[in-house]
XYZ file of N, CA and C in Angstrom:
762
model
N -12.212 -44.595 49.466
C -12.815 -44.831 50.787
C -13.451 -46.216 50.810
N -13.173 -47.026 51.835
C -13.799 -48.335 51.968
C -15.052 -48.199 52.806
N -16.215 -48.516 52.202
C -17.478 -48.327 52.897
C -17.887 -49.564 53.675
N -17.599 -50.754 53.151
C -17.945 -51.977 53.847
C -16.770 -52.944 53.789
N -16.555 -53.628 54.873
C -15.653 -54.769 54.882
C -16.319 -55.865 55.677
N -15.759 -57.040 55.675
C -16.400 -58.182 56.328
C -16.572 -57.978 57.814
N -15.765 -57.113 58.411
C -15.851 -56.916 59.852
C -16.553 -55.620 60.235
N -17.152 -54.934 59.270
C -17.744 -53.627 59.541
C -18.888 -53.694 60.542
N -19.785 -54.663 60.365
C -20.972 -54.739 61.202
C -21.043 -56.086 61.891
N -21.204 -56.080 63.205
C -21.413 -57.311 63.945
C -22.799 -57.854 63.650
N -23.027 -59.132 64.035
C -24.322 -59.765 63.760
C -25.468 -58.978 64.384
N -25.252 -58.465 65.597
C -26.290 -57.680 66.255
C -26.624 -56.414 65.500
N -25.605 -55.806 64.903
C -25.838 -54.590 64.131
C -26.588 -54.897 62.837
N -26.288 -56.034 62.214
C -27.050 -56.419 61.025
C -28.501 -56.675 61.383
N -28.746 -57.329 62.529
C -30.123 -57.568 62.968
C -30.835 -56.251 63.234
N -30.132 -55.322 63.870
C -30.727 -54.012 64.137
C -31.029 -53.286 62.833
N -30.134 -53.389 61.855
C -30.364 -52.759 60.558
C -31.598 -53.347 59.885
N -31.782 -54.667 60.008
C -32.966 -55.302 59.421
C -34.247 -54.778 60.060
N -34.235 -54.582 61.370
C -35.400 -54.027 62.066
C -35.670 -52.597 61.588
N -34.608 -51.829 61.400
C -34.756 -50.461 60.896
C -35.447 -50.464 59.543
N -35.027 -51.343 58.635
C -35.621 -51.368 57.302
C -37.039 -51.926 57.314
N -37.332 -52.833 58.232
C -38.712 -53.319 58.376
C -39.625 -52.177 58.803
N -39.206 -51.405 59.811
C -39.979 -50.260 60.283
C -40.099 -49.200 59.197
N -38.987 -48.889 58.530
C -39.000 -47.862 57.488
C -39.889 -48.279 56.323
N -39.865 -49.561 55.962
C -40.724 -50.048 54.887
C -42.190 -49.951 55.245
N -42.532 -50.246 56.505
C -43.924 -50.150 56.939
C -44.411 -48.702 56.889
N -43.594 -47.779 57.345
C -43.962 -46.359 57.293
C -44.152 -45.908 55.845
N -43.256 -46.331 54.974
C -43.365 -45.977 53.560
C -44.638 -46.559 52.950
N -44.994 -47.770 53.346
C -46.207 -48.388 52.830
C -47.462 -47.616 53.209
N -47.468 -47.022 54.396
C -48.652 -46.287 54.865
C -48.716 -44.892 54.265
N -47.624 -44.122 54.346
C -47.701 -42.709 53.946
C -46.974 -42.392 52.644
N -46.308 -43.398 52.038
C -45.679 -43.182 50.749
C -44.260 -42.675 50.797
N -43.709 -42.440 51.962
C -42.337 -41.982 52.117
C -41.854 -42.368 53.504
N -40.562 -42.114 53.761
C -40.038 -42.362 55.094
C -38.911 -43.365 55.136
N -38.753 -44.194 54.070
C -37.717 -45.212 54.143
C -36.320 -44.595 54.239
N -35.943 -43.662 53.361
C -34.609 -43.066 53.527
C -34.475 -42.257 54.813
N -35.537 -41.506 55.173
C -35.452 -40.651 56.356
C -35.274 -41.468 57.618
N -36.135 -42.465 57.810
C -36.043 -43.316 58.996
C -34.736 -44.093 58.988
N -34.393 -44.658 57.834
C -33.177 -45.462 57.748
C -31.935 -44.631 58.056
N -31.822 -43.468 57.416
C -30.649 -42.624 57.643
C -30.561 -42.191 59.095
N -31.693 -41.807 59.683
C -31.689 -41.313 61.057
C -31.281 -42.402 62.045
N -31.841 -43.613 61.888
C -31.576 -44.683 62.852
C -30.233 -45.375 62.602
N -29.894 -45.604 61.338
C -28.611 -46.253 61.054
C -27.439 -45.388 61.489
N -27.647 -44.057 61.468
C -26.574 -43.142 61.872
C -26.228 -43.265 63.353
N -27.029 -44.032 64.116
C -26.699 -44.276 65.519
C -25.406 -45.070 65.645
N -25.053 -45.870 64.614
C -23.844 -46.672 64.741
C -22.999 -46.733 63.458
N -23.331 -45.928 62.450
C -22.490 -45.910 61.253
C -22.480 -44.519 60.639
N -21.444 -44.176 59.880
C -21.378 -42.860 59.234
C -22.506 -42.688 58.225
N -22.979 -41.444 58.002
C -24.068 -41.214 57.046
C -23.792 -41.748 55.652
N -22.557 -41.639 55.175
C -22.266 -42.117 53.826
C -22.455 -43.625 53.734
N -22.143 -44.361 54.811
C -22.329 -45.810 54.817
C -23.815 -46.148 54.880
N -24.561 -45.400 55.679
C -26.005 -45.614 55.749
C -26.655 -45.355 54.393
N -26.208 -44.300 53.712
C -26.756 -43.979 52.390
C -26.479 -45.096 51.400
N -25.284 -45.672 51.455
C -24.955 -46.778 50.558
C -25.820 -48.006 50.851
N -26.109 -48.242 52.140
C -26.893 -49.413 52.532
C -28.335 -49.321 52.066
N -28.887 -48.113 51.977
C -30.309 -47.983 51.645
C -30.587 -47.911 50.143
N -29.547 -47.893 49.298
C -29.777 -47.689 47.867
C -30.696 -48.762 47.270
N -30.412 -50.026 47.470
C -31.219 -51.090 46.841
C -32.629 -51.152 47.419
N -32.802 -51.177 48.763
C -34.183 -51.167 49.277
C -34.968 -49.947 48.826
N -34.326 -48.786 48.807
C -35.018 -47.572 48.385
C -35.416 -47.662 46.921
N -34.508 -48.128 46.079
C -34.802 -48.214 44.642
C -35.945 -49.177 44.364
N -35.895 -50.364 44.951
C -36.921 -51.382 44.659
C -38.284 -50.953 45.192
N -38.337 -50.453 46.420
C -39.632 -50.050 46.980
C -40.194 -48.830 46.259
N -39.315 -47.944 45.789
C -39.792 -46.790 45.028
C -40.314 -47.199 43.655
N -39.626 -48.141 43.002
C -40.120 -48.655 41.723
C -41.486 -49.301 41.899
N -41.658 -50.045 42.970
C -42.943 -50.657 43.283
C -44.016 -49.571 43.411
N -43.647 -48.477 44.038
C -44.590 -47.394 44.315
C -44.973 -46.617 43.057
N -44.238 -46.787 41.957
C -44.549 -46.049 40.731
C -45.773 -46.602 39.999
N -46.280 -47.779 40.392
C -47.480 -48.329 39.758
C -48.722 -47.605 40.249
N -49.863 -47.826 39.551
C -50.093 -48.732 38.429
C -49.635 -48.145 37.100
N -49.352 -49.023 36.148
C -48.818 -48.619 34.859
C -49.784 -47.726 34.082
N -51.092 -47.954 34.241
C -52.081 -47.218 33.448
C -52.006 -45.711 33.659
N -51.692 -45.286 34.876
C -51.657 -43.853 35.181
C -50.239 -43.288 35.215
N -49.250 -44.133 34.959
C -47.851 -43.712 35.090
C -47.518 -42.561 34.145
N -47.896 -42.687 32.877
C -47.542 -41.663 31.889
C -48.121 -40.305 32.223
N -49.383 -40.279 32.630
C -50.035 -39.003 32.938
C -49.384 -38.333 34.136
N -49.059 -39.112 35.157
C -48.412 -38.547 36.346
C -47.007 -38.049 36.002
N -46.256 -38.843 35.234
C -44.895 -38.460 34.873
C -44.875 -37.164 34.072
N -45.860 -36.981 33.174
C -45.899 -35.756 32.383
C -46.065 -34.520 33.264
N -46.814 -34.652 34.341
C -47.036 -33.512 35.233
C -45.799 -33.156 36.044
N -44.918 -34.118 36.273
C -43.768 -33.873 37.144
C -42.436 -34.080 36.414
N -42.470 -34.114 35.077
C -41.243 -34.360 34.323
C -40.183 -33.294 34.537
N -40.584 -32.018 34.547
C -39.619 -30.948 34.776
C -38.962 -31.050 36.137
N -39.733 -31.468 37.124
C -39.196 -31.646 38.472
C -38.119 -32.733 38.474
N -38.326 -33.814 37.711
C -37.344 -34.899 37.670
C -36.032 -34.423 37.052
N -36.127 -33.596 36.019
C -34.911 -33.043 35.422
C -34.150 -32.190 36.436
N -34.883 -31.410 37.230
C -34.245 -30.611 38.270
C -33.582 -31.465 39.332
N -34.217 -32.584 39.696
C -33.631 -33.495 40.689
C -32.294 -34.036 40.204
N -32.242 -34.444 38.945
C -30.999 -34.969 38.384
C -29.896 -33.907 38.449
N -30.207 -32.700 37.986
C -29.213 -31.636 37.972
C -28.778 -31.255 39.387
N -29.747 -31.119 40.310
C -29.425 -30.708 41.670
C -28.619 -31.740 42.431
N -28.973 -33.020 42.266
C -28.266 -34.076 42.997
C -26.843 -34.238 42.489
N -26.682 -34.318 41.175
C -25.337 -34.489 40.625
C -24.476 -33.254 40.892
N -25.070 -32.062 40.746
C -24.328 -30.848 41.033
C -23.928 -30.764 42.490
N -24.863 -31.129 43.386
C -24.557 -31.109 44.809
C -23.499 -32.125 45.191
N -23.570 -33.321 44.586
C -22.575 -34.355 44.879
C -21.188 -33.916 44.423
N -21.125 -33.270 43.263
C -19.842 -32.797 42.744
C -19.292 -31.666 43.609
N -20.178 -30.814 44.078
C -19.785 -29.625 44.830
C -19.480 -29.934 46.294
N -20.357 -30.761 46.928
C -20.297 -30.941 48.380
C -19.756 -32.295 48.820
N -19.648 -33.259 47.908
C -19.145 -34.566 48.289
C -20.236 -35.457 48.844
N -19.847 -36.477 49.634
C -20.784 -37.478 50.152
C -21.684 -36.881 51.231
N -22.911 -37.483 51.445
C -23.826 -36.976 52.475
C -23.179 -36.968 53.849
N -23.469 -35.947 54.649
C -22.919 -35.904 55.994
C -23.058 -34.566 56.676
N -23.891 -33.677 56.150
C -24.025 -32.356 56.740
C -25.081 -32.304 57.834
N -24.652 -32.145 59.106
C -25.603 -32.101 60.215
C -26.519 -30.892 60.105
N -25.973 -29.760 59.672
C -26.785 -28.545 59.552
C -27.914 -28.741 58.559
N -27.642 -29.476 57.479
C -28.675 -29.709 56.476
C -29.749 -30.646 57.019
N -29.362 -31.620 57.838
C -30.343 -32.515 58.447
C -31.276 -31.751 59.378
N -30.715 -30.801 60.129
C -31.540 -29.978 61.013
C -32.523 -29.148 60.193
N -32.007 -28.516 59.147
C -32.860 -27.675 58.300
C -33.958 -28.495 57.644
N -33.597 -29.675 57.144
C -34.573 -30.541 56.503
C -35.634 -30.989 57.498
N -35.202 -31.390 58.695
C -36.154 -31.836 59.709
C -37.116 -30.738 60.110
N -36.604 -29.536 60.322
C -37.468 -28.420 60.704
C -38.435 -28.055 59.584
N -37.980 -28.168 58.332
C -38.856 -27.881 57.204
C -39.998 -28.892 57.144
N -39.706 -30.154 57.403
C -40.749 -31.183 57.434
C -41.769 -30.900 58.526
N -41.288 -30.541 59.699
C -42.191 -30.251 60.823
C -43.076 -29.058 60.493
N -42.472 -27.993 59.976
C -43.240 -26.783 59.661
C -44.321 -27.075 58.629
N -43.966 -27.818 57.602
C -44.946 -28.136 56.567
C -46.075 -28.999 57.123
N -45.723 -30.003 57.933
C -46.740 -30.888 58.490
C -47.696 -30.132 59.409
N -47.159 -29.254 60.252
C -48.014 -28.473 61.147
C -48.944 -27.558 60.361
N -48.431 -26.985 59.272
C -49.264 -26.160 58.396
C -50.418 -26.986 57.843
N -50.104 -28.186 57.376
C -51.139 -29.044 56.816
C -52.162 -29.487 57.845
N -51.720 -29.733 59.074
C -52.643 -30.186 60.116
C -53.599 -29.086 60.556
N -53.294 -27.837 60.246
C -54.230 -26.747 60.551
C -55.390 -26.721 59.560
N -55.302 -27.528 58.516
C -56.363 -27.566 57.514
C -56.075 -26.735 56.294
N -54.963 -26.012 56.273
C -54.603 -25.194 55.124
C -53.874 -26.055 54.092
N -54.048 -25.700 52.844
C -53.483 -26.487 51.763
C -52.762 -25.577 50.773
N -51.500 -25.876 50.520
C -50.775 -25.173 49.480
C -51.318 -25.593 48.122
N -51.266 -24.692 47.156
C -51.760 -25.021 45.823
C -50.866 -24.388 44.768
N -50.440 -25.193 43.818
C -49.631 -24.716 42.705
C -50.491 -24.746 41.448
N -50.815 -23.580 40.872
C -51.593 -23.548 39.626
C -50.852 -24.268 38.500
N -51.584 -24.932 37.641
C -50.984 -25.686 36.534
C -50.112 -24.785 35.659
N -50.510 -23.517 35.521
C -49.768 -22.599 34.658
C -48.365 -22.300 35.178
N -48.134 -22.512 36.482
C -46.822 -22.215 37.068
C -45.942 -23.454 37.230
N -46.531 -24.634 37.005
C -45.790 -25.866 37.269
C -44.604 -26.041 36.330
N -44.672 -25.483 35.118
C -43.610 -25.703 34.129
C -42.279 -25.099 34.567
N -42.323 -23.959 35.294
C -41.075 -23.352 35.761
C -40.780 -23.652 37.221
N -41.824 -23.854 38.033
C -41.610 -24.126 39.452
C -41.101 -25.550 39.678
N -41.596 -26.511 38.877
C -41.177 -27.896 39.038
C -39.672 -28.092 38.960
N -38.993 -27.576 37.912
C -37.539 -27.738 37.857
C -36.804 -27.083 39.031
N -37.297 -25.940 39.513
C -36.660 -25.294 40.661
C -36.804 -26.148 41.922
N -38.017 -26.676 42.133
C -38.241 -27.555 43.291
C -37.375 -28.807 43.173
N -37.285 -29.355 41.957
C -36.449 -30.534 41.747
C -34.990 -30.266 42.052
N -34.475 -29.109 41.617
C -33.075 -28.773 41.874
C -32.817 -28.624 43.370
N -33.755 -27.976 44.087
C -33.601 -27.819 45.538
C -33.660 -29.173 46.230
N -34.564 -30.045 45.773
C -34.650 -31.398 46.332
C -33.359 -32.163 46.083
N -32.811 -32.023 44.882
C -31.567 -32.703 44.553
C -30.416 -32.244 45.430
N -30.362 -30.953 45.712
C -29.302 -30.435 46.578
C -29.428 -31.013 47.985
N -30.660 -31.067 48.511
C -30.876 -31.661 49.836
C -30.524 -33.146 49.830
N -30.808 -33.829 48.723
C -30.463 -35.244 48.608
C -28.961 -35.443 48.662
N -28.239 -34.602 47.932
C -26.780 -34.717 47.914
C -26.173 -34.481 49.293
N -26.782 -33.594 50.079
C -26.227 -33.235 51.388
C -26.623 -34.229 52.467
N -27.891 -34.697 52.442
C -28.413 -35.497 53.553
C -28.715 -36.949 53.204
N -28.843 -37.288 51.917
C -29.275 -38.630 51.533
C -30.768 -38.818 51.637
N -31.517 -37.748 51.926
C -32.978 -37.792 52.077
C -33.592 -36.865 51.042
N -34.710 -37.314 50.419
C -35.255 -36.545 49.296
C -36.731 -36.213 49.453
N -37.123 -35.796 50.658
C -38.537 -35.494 50.918
C -38.889 -34.027 50.721
N -37.936 -33.130 50.941
C -38.222 -31.691 50.920
C -37.293 -31.007 49.913
N -37.864 -30.096 49.107
C -39.274 -29.664 49.063
C -40.164 -30.489 48.143
N -39.721 -31.684 47.752
C -40.475 -32.484 46.782
C -41.884 -32.815 47.259
N -42.005 -33.324 48.486
C -43.306 -33.791 48.964
C -44.320 -32.653 49.099
N -43.980 -31.523 49.738
C -44.949 -30.421 49.772
C -45.371 -29.959 48.383
N -44.423 -29.920 47.453
C -44.746 -29.495 46.088
C -45.710 -30.481 45.432
N -45.425 -31.780 45.544
C -46.295 -32.771 44.918
C -47.697 -32.732 45.512
N -47.785 -32.539 46.813
C -49.109 -32.451 47.430
C -49.830 -31.192 46.964
N -49.088 -30.114 46.733
C -49.696 -28.857 46.294
C -50.219 -28.934 44.861
N -49.793 -29.944 44.108
C -50.286 -30.104 42.740
C -51.714 -30.649 42.702
N -52.229 -31.103 43.846
C -53.617 -31.530 43.918
C -53.871 -32.959 43.477
N -52.865 -33.821 43.550
C -53.056 -35.228 43.210
C -54.035 -35.896 44.177
N -54.800 -36.864 43.667
C -55.576 -37.730 44.546
C -54.624 -38.647 45.311
N -55.158 -39.344 46.331
C -54.302 -40.124 47.228
C -53.383 -41.083 46.479
N -53.925 -41.950 45.638
C -53.100 -42.959 44.977
C -52.153 -42.326 43.961
N -52.600 -41.254 43.286
C -51.725 -40.568 42.337
C -50.595 -39.846 43.060
N -50.864 -39.318 44.264
C -49.817 -38.691 45.058
C -48.760 -39.719 45.448
N -49.204 -40.903 45.885
C -48.261 -41.971 46.228
C -47.424 -42.335 45.011
N -48.076 -42.435 43.843
C -47.360 -42.771 42.611
C -46.356 -41.681 42.240
N -46.777 -40.420 42.342
C -45.878 -39.311 42.010
C -44.663 -39.309 42.928
N -44.860 -39.571 44.207
C -43.728 -39.645 45.126
C -42.824 -40.808 44.762
N -43.417 -41.944 44.350
C -42.610 -43.087 43.937
C -41.728 -42.762 42.752
N -42.282 -42.063 41.755
C -41.496 -41.666 40.587
C -40.365 -40.731 40.995
N -40.706 -39.723 41.790
C -39.706 -38.747 42.212
C -38.607 -39.400 43.046
N -38.999 -40.279 43.977
C -38.015 -40.925 44.845
C -37.146 -41.905 44.065
N -37.712 -42.545 43.033
C -36.904 -43.426 42.189
C -35.814 -42.629 41.486
N -36.200 -41.501 40.916
C -35.206 -40.626 40.281
C -34.114 -40.247 41.270
N -34.518 -39.823 42.462
C -33.544 -39.397 43.472
C -32.618 -40.530 43.876
N -33.179 -41.740 44.030
C -32.363 -42.878 44.457
C -31.300 -43.224 43.427
N -31.712 -43.271 42.160
C -30.768 -43.611 41.092
C -29.653 -42.569 41.010
N -30.029 -41.294 41.056
C -29.024 -40.243 40.913
C -28.146 -40.161 42.164
N -28.724 -40.436 43.347
C -27.914 -40.480 44.568
C -26.863 -41.580 44.470
N -27.254 -42.748 43.944
C -26.290 -43.841 43.780
C -25.163 -43.429 42.846
N -25.511 -42.726 41.762
C -24.483 -42.240 40.832
C -23.556 -41.249 41.536
N -24.157 -40.343 42.337
C -23.352 -39.376 43.068
C -22.434 -40.027 44.081
N -22.952 -41.026 44.806
C -22.125 -41.749 45.778
C -20.976 -42.466 45.083
N -21.288 -43.110 43.945
C -20.247 -43.820 43.203
C -19.175 -42.847 42.726
N -19.603 -41.676 42.287
C -18.650 -40.682 41.814
C -17.743 -40.174 42.915
N -18.239 -40.202 44.160
C -17.439 -39.748 45.311
C -16.731 -40.907 46.011
N -16.784 -42.092 45.401
C -16.153 -43.254 46.016
C -16.931 -43.808 47.181
N -18.227 -43.429 47.286
C -19.033 -43.856 48.427
C -19.928 -45.041 48.159
N -19.837 -45.630 46.939
C -20.699 -46.785 46.656
C -19.944 -47.835 45.850
N -18.943 -48.472 46.463
C -18.209 -49.525 45.778
C -19.038 -50.800 45.709
N -18.600 -51.763 44.899
C -19.324 -53.024 44.757
C -19.449 -53.763 46.081
N -18.522 -53.526 47.015
C -18.588 -54.201 48.311
C -19.798 -53.774 49.125
N -20.433 -52.645 48.754
C -21.613 -52.182 49.481
C -22.893 -52.815 48.985
N -22.847 -53.416 47.784
C -24.073 -53.912 47.169
C -24.676 -55.066 47.962
N -23.838 -55.990 48.444
C -24.347 -57.163 49.157
C -25.163 -56.790 50.383
N -24.639 -55.876 51.192
C -25.375 -55.458 52.381
C -26.662 -54.754 52.030
N -26.628 -53.955 50.966
C -27.826 -53.241 50.540
C -28.894 -54.210 50.048
N -28.488 -55.229 49.285
C -29.436 -56.244 48.810
C -30.044 -56.999 49.990
N -29.233 -57.301 51.002
C -29.731 -58.041 52.171
C -30.839 -57.283 52.888
N -30.780 -55.958 52.881
C -31.786 -55.159 53.562
C -33.088 -55.024 52.754
N -33.077 -55.562 51.530
C -34.272 -55.488 50.690
C -35.417 -56.311 51.269
N -35.110 -57.480 51.827
C -36.160 -58.372 52.335
C -36.975 -57.726 53.457
N -36.355 -57.212 54.527
C -37.175 -56.557 55.557
C -37.871 -55.298 55.054
N -37.228 -54.559 54.148
C -37.855 -53.338 53.623
C -39.127 -53.672 52.849
N -39.067 -54.670 51.982
C -40.247 -55.061 51.204
C -41.319 -55.647 52.114
N -40.902 -56.453 53.091
C -41.873 -57.011 54.040
C -42.616 -55.921 54.785
N -41.881 -54.901 55.223
C -42.524 -53.789 55.907
C -43.449 -53.021 54.990
N -43.060 -52.834 53.737
C -43.899 -52.084 52.811
C -45.185 -52.829 52.490
N -45.112 -54.152 52.395
C -46.327 -54.951 52.172
C -47.323 -54.711 53.305
N -46.835 -54.760 54.532
C -47.711 -54.528 55.682
C -48.282 -53.119 55.669
N -47.429 -52.143 55.379
C -47.883 -50.756 55.370
C -48.873 -50.467 54.259
N -48.659 -51.048 53.072
C -49.582 -50.849 51.951
C -50.956 -51.431 52.270
N -50.967 -52.588 52.891
C -52.249 -53.212 53.290
C -52.992 -52.301 54.265
N -52.263 -51.720 55.214
C -52.891 -50.850 56.193
C -53.410 -49.577 55.536
N -52.653 -49.020 54.575
C -53.070 -47.788 53.910
C -54.413 -47.962 53.201
N -54.626 -49.113 52.591
C -55.875 -49.356 51.868
C -57.078 -49.428 52.810
N -56.838 -49.658 54.072
C -57.924 -49.735 55.053
C -58.256 -48.371 55.659
N -57.407 -47.369 55.399
C -57.591 -46.071 56.041
C -58.493 -45.170 55.202
N -59.484 -44.485 55.809
C -60.250 -43.450 55.101
C -59.330 -42.311 54.676
N -59.752 -41.523 53.680
C -58.914 -40.457 53.142
C -58.485 -39.474 54.223
N -59.413 -39.055 55.084
C -59.085 -38.084 56.127
C -58.055 -38.645 57.104
N -58.218 -39.916 57.449
C -57.270 -40.549 58.371
C -55.910 -40.686 57.698
N -55.920 -41.056 56.418
C -54.665 -41.163 55.672
C -53.924 -39.829 55.676
N -54.650 -38.731 55.417
C -54.007 -37.422 55.368
C -53.394 -37.065 56.716
N -54.123 -37.362 57.798
C -53.576 -37.076 59.126
C -52.331 -37.911 59.390
N -52.396 -39.188 59.041
C -51.231 -40.063 59.230
C -50.047 -39.559 58.408
N -50.333 -39.128 57.192
C -49.307 -38.604 56.303
C -48.602 -37.411 56.944
N -49.381 -36.451 57.432
C -48.805 -35.234 57.990
C -48.155 -35.477 59.349
N -48.784 -36.280 60.189
C -48.177 -36.606 61.484
C -46.880 -37.376 61.272
N -46.885 -38.284 60.288
C -45.670 -39.019 59.969
C -44.552 -38.093 59.534
N -44.886 -37.105 58.695
C -43.886 -36.116 58.282
C -43.333 -35.353 59.486
N -44.235 -34.928 60.375
C -43.799 -34.157 61.542
C -42.869 -34.974 62.432
N -43.223 -36.221 62.678
C -42.396 -37.074 63.531
C -41.038 -37.342 62.895
N -41.045 -37.627 61.600
C -39.780 -37.860 60.910
C -38.900 -36.619 60.953
N -39.513 -35.464 60.700
C -38.750 -34.218 60.712
C -38.191 -33.898 62.083
N -39.017 -34.069 63.119
C -38.563 -33.779 64.476
C -37.406 -34.693 64.864
N -37.530 -35.963 64.515
C -36.461 -36.905 64.857
C -35.169 -36.536 64.133
N -35.279 -36.192 62.837
C -34.089 -35.822 62.085
C -33.384 -34.628 62.707
N -34.166 -33.600 63.053
C -33.585 -32.378 63.599
C -32.911 -32.642 64.940
N -33.622 -33.341 65.822
C -33.070 -33.618 67.164
C -31.826 -34.494 67.064
N -31.911 -35.532 66.221
C -30.778 -36.456 66.083
C -29.526 -35.737 65.579
N -29.719 -34.775 64.673
C -28.571 -34.066 64.107
C -27.966 -33.078 65.097
N -28.756 -32.634 66.085
C -28.266 -31.642 67.034
C -27.584 -32.251 68.248
N -27.781 -33.559 68.473
C -27.190 -34.170 69.675
C -25.903 -34.904 69.337
């Protein structure tokens, strides 16, 4: 399958793609996620999902690696979510082998509705909690489910994000944990796409080009996040999830 050729996208479409990644990077900078979700949802207005997924690999990988800092707390956070990362690898590769390239509208609807439901639950003031004693077996299961959703939709927020929040991380550690998890998902998604013929070398140039607006947006969003009080950050986080989920569901149904 040829994912990109020199005539695939007109100049206006490249400009629109840059705006999409600028917006997605800003959202990710504020709430710690949203770049793949926003990018996949908006880019799908004029390109197939598999092409959109190929375009977001480099911006997603670099911004997620950035989000894995600071180095001092990296090891402790990784130890808490290591089993989940193993599940993500197994679920994504298994899903890619079983289902092929991303493109399932039904899965996008399900994912969007799950995001909305979780966000509304959180906005009521209720908080899910996963006891440390259960994390050793629940983490790999959540990772496998997240990997399957990644293989189907190209988005890796559910059930990863609700699970990570339920572990009781502080704000910056939660952002770091999501960065680690999303980095794992991005790398394995790229492997899955390559295995399905969905990520040839011709796709790399366009993906690299989208790195500049994505990083620029994330810089702006990160600066804004540091100015937000914890309560405001949590509301923005949950409202952002709800909006992303609603958009995904509606977009997939029309």
